[in-house]
GROMACS .gro file of C-alpha atoms in nm:
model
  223
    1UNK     CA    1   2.383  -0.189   0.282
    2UNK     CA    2   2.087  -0.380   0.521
    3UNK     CA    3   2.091  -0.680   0.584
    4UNK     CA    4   1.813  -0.943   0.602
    5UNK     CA    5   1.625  -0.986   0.916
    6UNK     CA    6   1.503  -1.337   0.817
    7UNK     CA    7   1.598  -1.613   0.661
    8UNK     CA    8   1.412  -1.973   0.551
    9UNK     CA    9   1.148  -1.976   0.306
   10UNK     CA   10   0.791  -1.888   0.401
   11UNK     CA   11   0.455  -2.084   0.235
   12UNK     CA   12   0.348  -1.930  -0.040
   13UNK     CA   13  -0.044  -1.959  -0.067
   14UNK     CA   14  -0.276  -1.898  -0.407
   15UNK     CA   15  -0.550  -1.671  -0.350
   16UNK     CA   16  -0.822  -1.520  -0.555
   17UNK     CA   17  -0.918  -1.180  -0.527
   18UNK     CA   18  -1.273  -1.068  -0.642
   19UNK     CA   19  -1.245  -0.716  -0.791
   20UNK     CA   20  -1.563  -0.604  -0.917
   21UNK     CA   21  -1.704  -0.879  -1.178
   22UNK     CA   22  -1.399  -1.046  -1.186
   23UNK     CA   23  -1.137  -1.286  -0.992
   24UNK     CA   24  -0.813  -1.227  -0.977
   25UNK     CA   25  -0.558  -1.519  -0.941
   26UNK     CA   26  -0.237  -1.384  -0.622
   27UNK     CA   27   0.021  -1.544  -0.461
   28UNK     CA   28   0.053  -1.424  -0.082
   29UNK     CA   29   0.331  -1.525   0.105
   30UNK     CA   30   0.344  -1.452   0.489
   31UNK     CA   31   0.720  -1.421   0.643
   32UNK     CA   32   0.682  -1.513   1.032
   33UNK     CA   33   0.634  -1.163   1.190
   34UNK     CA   34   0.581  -1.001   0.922
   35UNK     CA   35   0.582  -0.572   0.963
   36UNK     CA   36   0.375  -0.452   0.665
   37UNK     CA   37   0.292  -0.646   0.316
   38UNK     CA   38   0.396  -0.512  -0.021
   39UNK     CA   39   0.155  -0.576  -0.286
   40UNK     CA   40   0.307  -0.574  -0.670
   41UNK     CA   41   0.151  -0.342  -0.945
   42UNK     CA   42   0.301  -0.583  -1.251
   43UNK     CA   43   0.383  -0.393  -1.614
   44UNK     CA   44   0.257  -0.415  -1.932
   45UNK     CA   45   0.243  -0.769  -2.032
   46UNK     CA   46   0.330  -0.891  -1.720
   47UNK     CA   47   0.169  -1.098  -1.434
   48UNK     CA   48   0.242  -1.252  -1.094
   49UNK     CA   49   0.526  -1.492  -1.259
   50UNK     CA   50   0.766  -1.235  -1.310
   51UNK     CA   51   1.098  -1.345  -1.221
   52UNK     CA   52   1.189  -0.993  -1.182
   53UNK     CA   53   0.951  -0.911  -0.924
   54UNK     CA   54   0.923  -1.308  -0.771
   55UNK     CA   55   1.314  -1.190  -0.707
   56UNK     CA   56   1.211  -0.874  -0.531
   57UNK     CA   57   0.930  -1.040  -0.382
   58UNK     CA   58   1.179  -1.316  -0.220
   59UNK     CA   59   1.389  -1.047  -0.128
   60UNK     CA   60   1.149  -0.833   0.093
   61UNK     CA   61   1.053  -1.174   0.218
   62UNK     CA   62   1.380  -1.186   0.381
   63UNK     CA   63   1.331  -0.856   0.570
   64UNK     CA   64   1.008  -0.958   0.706
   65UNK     CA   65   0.738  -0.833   0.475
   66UNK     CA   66   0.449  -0.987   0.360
   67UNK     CA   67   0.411  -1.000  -0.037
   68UNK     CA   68   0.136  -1.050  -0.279
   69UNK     CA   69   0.169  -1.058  -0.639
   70UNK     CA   70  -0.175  -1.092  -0.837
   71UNK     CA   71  -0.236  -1.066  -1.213
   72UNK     CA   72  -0.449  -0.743  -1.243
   73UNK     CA   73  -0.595  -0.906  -1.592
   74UNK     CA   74  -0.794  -1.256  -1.558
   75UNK     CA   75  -0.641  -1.509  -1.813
   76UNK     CA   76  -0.960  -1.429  -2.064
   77UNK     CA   77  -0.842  -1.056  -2.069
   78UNK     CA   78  -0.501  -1.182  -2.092
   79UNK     CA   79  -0.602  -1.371  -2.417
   80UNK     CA   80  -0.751  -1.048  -2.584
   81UNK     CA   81  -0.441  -0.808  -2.474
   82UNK     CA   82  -0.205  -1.029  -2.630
   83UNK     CA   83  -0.358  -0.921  -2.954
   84UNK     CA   84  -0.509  -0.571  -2.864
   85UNK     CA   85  -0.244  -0.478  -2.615
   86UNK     CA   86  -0.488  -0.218  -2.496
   87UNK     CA   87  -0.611  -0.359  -2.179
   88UNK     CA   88  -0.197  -0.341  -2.033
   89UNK     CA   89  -0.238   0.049  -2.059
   90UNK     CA   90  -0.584   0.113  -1.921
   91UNK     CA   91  -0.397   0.256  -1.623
   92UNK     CA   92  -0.758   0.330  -1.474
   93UNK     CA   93  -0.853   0.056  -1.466
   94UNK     CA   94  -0.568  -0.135  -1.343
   95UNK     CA   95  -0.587   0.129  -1.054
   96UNK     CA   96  -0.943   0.027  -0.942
   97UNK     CA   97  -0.821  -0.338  -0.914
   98UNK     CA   98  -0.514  -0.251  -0.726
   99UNK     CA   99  -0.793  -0.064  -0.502
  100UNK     CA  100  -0.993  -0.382  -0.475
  101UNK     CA  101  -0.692  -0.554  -0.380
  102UNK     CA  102  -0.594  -0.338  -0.111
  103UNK     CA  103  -0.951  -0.387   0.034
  104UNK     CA  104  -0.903  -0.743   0.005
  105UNK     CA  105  -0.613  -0.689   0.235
  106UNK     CA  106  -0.748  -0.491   0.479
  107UNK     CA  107  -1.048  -0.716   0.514
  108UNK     CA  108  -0.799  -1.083   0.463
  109UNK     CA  109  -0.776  -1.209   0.866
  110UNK     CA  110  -0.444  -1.323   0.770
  111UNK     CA  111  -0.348  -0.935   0.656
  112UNK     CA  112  -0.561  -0.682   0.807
  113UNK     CA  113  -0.336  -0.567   1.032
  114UNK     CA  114  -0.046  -0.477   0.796
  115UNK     CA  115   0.059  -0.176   0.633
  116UNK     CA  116   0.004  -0.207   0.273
  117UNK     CA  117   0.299  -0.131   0.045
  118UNK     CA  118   0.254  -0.092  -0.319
  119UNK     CA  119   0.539  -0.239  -0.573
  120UNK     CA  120   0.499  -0.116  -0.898
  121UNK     CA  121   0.727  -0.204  -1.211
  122UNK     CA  122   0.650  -0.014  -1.592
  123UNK     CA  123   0.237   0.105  -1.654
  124UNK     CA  124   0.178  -0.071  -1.317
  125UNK     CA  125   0.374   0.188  -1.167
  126UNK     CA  126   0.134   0.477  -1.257
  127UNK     CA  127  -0.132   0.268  -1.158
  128UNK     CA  128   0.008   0.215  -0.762
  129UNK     CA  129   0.025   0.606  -0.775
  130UNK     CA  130  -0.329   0.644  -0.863
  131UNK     CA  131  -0.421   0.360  -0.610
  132UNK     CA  132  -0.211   0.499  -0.371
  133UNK     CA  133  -0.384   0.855  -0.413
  134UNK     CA  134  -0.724   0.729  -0.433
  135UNK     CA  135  -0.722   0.500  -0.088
  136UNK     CA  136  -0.463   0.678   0.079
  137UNK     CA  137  -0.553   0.479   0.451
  138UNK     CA  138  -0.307   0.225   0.537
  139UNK     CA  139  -0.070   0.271   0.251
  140UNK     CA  140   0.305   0.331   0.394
  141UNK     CA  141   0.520   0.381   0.104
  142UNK     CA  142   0.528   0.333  -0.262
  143UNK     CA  143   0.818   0.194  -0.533
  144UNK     CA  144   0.863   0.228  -0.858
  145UNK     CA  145   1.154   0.019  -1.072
  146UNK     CA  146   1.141   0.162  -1.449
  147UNK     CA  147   0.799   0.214  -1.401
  148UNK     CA  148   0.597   0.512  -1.534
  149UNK     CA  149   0.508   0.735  -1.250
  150UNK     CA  150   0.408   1.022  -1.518
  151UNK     CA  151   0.105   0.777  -1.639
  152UNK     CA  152  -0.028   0.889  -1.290
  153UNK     CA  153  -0.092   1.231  -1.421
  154UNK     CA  154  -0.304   1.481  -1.213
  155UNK     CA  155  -0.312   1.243  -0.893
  156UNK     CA  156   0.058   1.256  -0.805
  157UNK     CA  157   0.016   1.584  -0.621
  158UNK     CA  158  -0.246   1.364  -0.439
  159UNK     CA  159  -0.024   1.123  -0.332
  160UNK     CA  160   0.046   1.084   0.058
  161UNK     CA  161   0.236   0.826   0.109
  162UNK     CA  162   0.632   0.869   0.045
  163UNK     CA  163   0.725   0.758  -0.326
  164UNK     CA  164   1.054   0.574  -0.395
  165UNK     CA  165   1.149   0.579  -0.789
  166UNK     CA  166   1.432   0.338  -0.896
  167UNK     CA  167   1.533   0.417  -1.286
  168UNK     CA  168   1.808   0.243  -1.471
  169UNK     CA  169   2.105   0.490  -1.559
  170UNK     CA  170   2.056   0.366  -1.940
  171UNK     CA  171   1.695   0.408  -1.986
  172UNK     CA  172   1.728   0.806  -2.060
  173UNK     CA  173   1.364   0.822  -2.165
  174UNK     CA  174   1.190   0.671  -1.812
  175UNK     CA  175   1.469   0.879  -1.650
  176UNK     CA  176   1.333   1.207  -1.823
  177UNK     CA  177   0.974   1.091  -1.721
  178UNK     CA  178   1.063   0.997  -1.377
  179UNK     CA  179   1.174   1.333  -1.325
  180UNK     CA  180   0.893   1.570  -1.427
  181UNK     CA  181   0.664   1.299  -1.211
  182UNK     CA  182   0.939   1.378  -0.901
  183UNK     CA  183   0.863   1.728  -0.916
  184UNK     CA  184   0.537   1.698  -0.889
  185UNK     CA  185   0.470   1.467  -0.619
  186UNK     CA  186   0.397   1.708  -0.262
  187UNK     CA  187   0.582   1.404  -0.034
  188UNK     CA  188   0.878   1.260   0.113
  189UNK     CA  189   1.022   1.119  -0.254
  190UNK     CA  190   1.340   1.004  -0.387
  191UNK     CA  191   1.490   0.921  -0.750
  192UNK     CA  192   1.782   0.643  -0.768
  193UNK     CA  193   1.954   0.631  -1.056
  194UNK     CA  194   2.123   0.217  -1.064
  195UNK     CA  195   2.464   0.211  -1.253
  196UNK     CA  196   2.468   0.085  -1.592
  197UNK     CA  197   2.078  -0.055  -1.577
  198UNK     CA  198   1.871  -0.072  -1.843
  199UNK     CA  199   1.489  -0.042  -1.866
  200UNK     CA  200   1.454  -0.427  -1.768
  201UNK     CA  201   1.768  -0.405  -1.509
  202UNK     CA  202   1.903  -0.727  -1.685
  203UNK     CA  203   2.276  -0.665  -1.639
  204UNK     CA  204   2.451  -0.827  -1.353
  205UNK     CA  205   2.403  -0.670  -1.020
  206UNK     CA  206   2.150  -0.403  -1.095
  207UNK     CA  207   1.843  -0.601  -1.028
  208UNK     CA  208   1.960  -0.681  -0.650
  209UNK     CA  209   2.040  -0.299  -0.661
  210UNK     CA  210   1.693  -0.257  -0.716
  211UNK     CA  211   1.586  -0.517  -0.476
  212UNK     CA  212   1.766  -0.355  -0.198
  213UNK     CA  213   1.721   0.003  -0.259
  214UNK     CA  214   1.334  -0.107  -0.237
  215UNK     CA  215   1.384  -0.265   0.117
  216UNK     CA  216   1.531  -0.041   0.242
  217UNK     CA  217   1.247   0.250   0.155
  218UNK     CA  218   0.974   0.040   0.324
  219UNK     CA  219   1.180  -0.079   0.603
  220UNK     CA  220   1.250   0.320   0.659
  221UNK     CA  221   0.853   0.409   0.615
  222UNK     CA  222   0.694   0.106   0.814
  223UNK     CA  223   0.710   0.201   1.132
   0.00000   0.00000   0.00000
């Protein structure tokens, strides 16, 4: 098991993001010296208050990366997806604004010079994929926890950068579609199964699991 290279609690700073017509609302946090930033690809239904993936975030804070969590919908979308739910699976779409937020990045003074890492949990997994295949420069690594890599589709083979996926060992159905999107990826890629997880790795222990196993893969691929 690594171990954390930092300690302490870096600022946390709210940013907004323009991606195409829209803002988007982020929280970047900056660990002194940080190596590379990991930017989260949030699920279905999900934004950058997450407690899952604030606990990841924290976590990679601790072994020096940079993190930025952003809400990919704007809180007007958000209003209409709670009742359409359609806008949570325009994967798409959600790719071109992970795009526009990894320009953002490259063109932030505060993170231009960092490797971008994407983060993505559920639907917002397929979307990092896509991103990641689309704007393939700068991009070190990508993770997925119980995300759906499949929704990806024909860009996985276009994929460069090396692909972690972390499933939960109870959540046979991601499982199954984790592993037809594994064999189709053309990089250095990895499945980990966590013991006794479900699709929301709510049981005690698997979450840090998670956490760590995702350090780890972008401490390996950051150099």
């Amino acid at each position: 098991m690594i171990k954390p290279l930092h300690s302490g609690n870096p600022e946390t700073t709210p940013v907004r993001i323009p991606a195409g017509d829209v803002l988007l609302s982020a929280d970047l946090t900056i660990p002194a010296e940080a190596k590379a930033i990991v930017a989260f690809a949030h699920g279905s239904g999900s934004g950058r208050h997450s407690t899952r993936n604030r606990y990841v975030a924290e976590t990679l804070n601790g072994y020096r990366f940079a993190t930025l969590l952003a809400d990919l919908l704007t809180e007007e979308e958000e209003v209409v997806d709670m009742r359409t739910r359609h806008l949570r699976f325009d994967i798409p779409m959600l790719a071109e604004r992970l795009i526009h937020i990894a320009e953002w990045l490259q063109g932030e003074p505060r993170t231009k010079h960092l490797k971008i890492g994407w983060f993505g949990a559920s639907t917002g997994a397929g979307a990092a994929l896509i991103a990641a295949a689309r704007r393939p420069e700068n991009v070190m690594a990508v993770v997925s926890r119980g995300g759906r890599p499949d929704l990806a589709g024909d860009y996985l083979p276009d994929v460069l950068a090396p692909v972690l996926l972390i499933v939960g060992e109870n959540d046979p159905q991601v499982l199954d579609l984790n592993k037809s999107a594994l064999a189709r990826l053309n990089v250095q890629s990895k499945l980990e199964i966590v013991p006794n997880a479900t699709h929301l790795f709510e049981e005690p222990g698997t979450l840090e699991a998670a956490a760590l196993l995702a350090a780890e893969w972008f401490q390996g691929n950051s150099d």
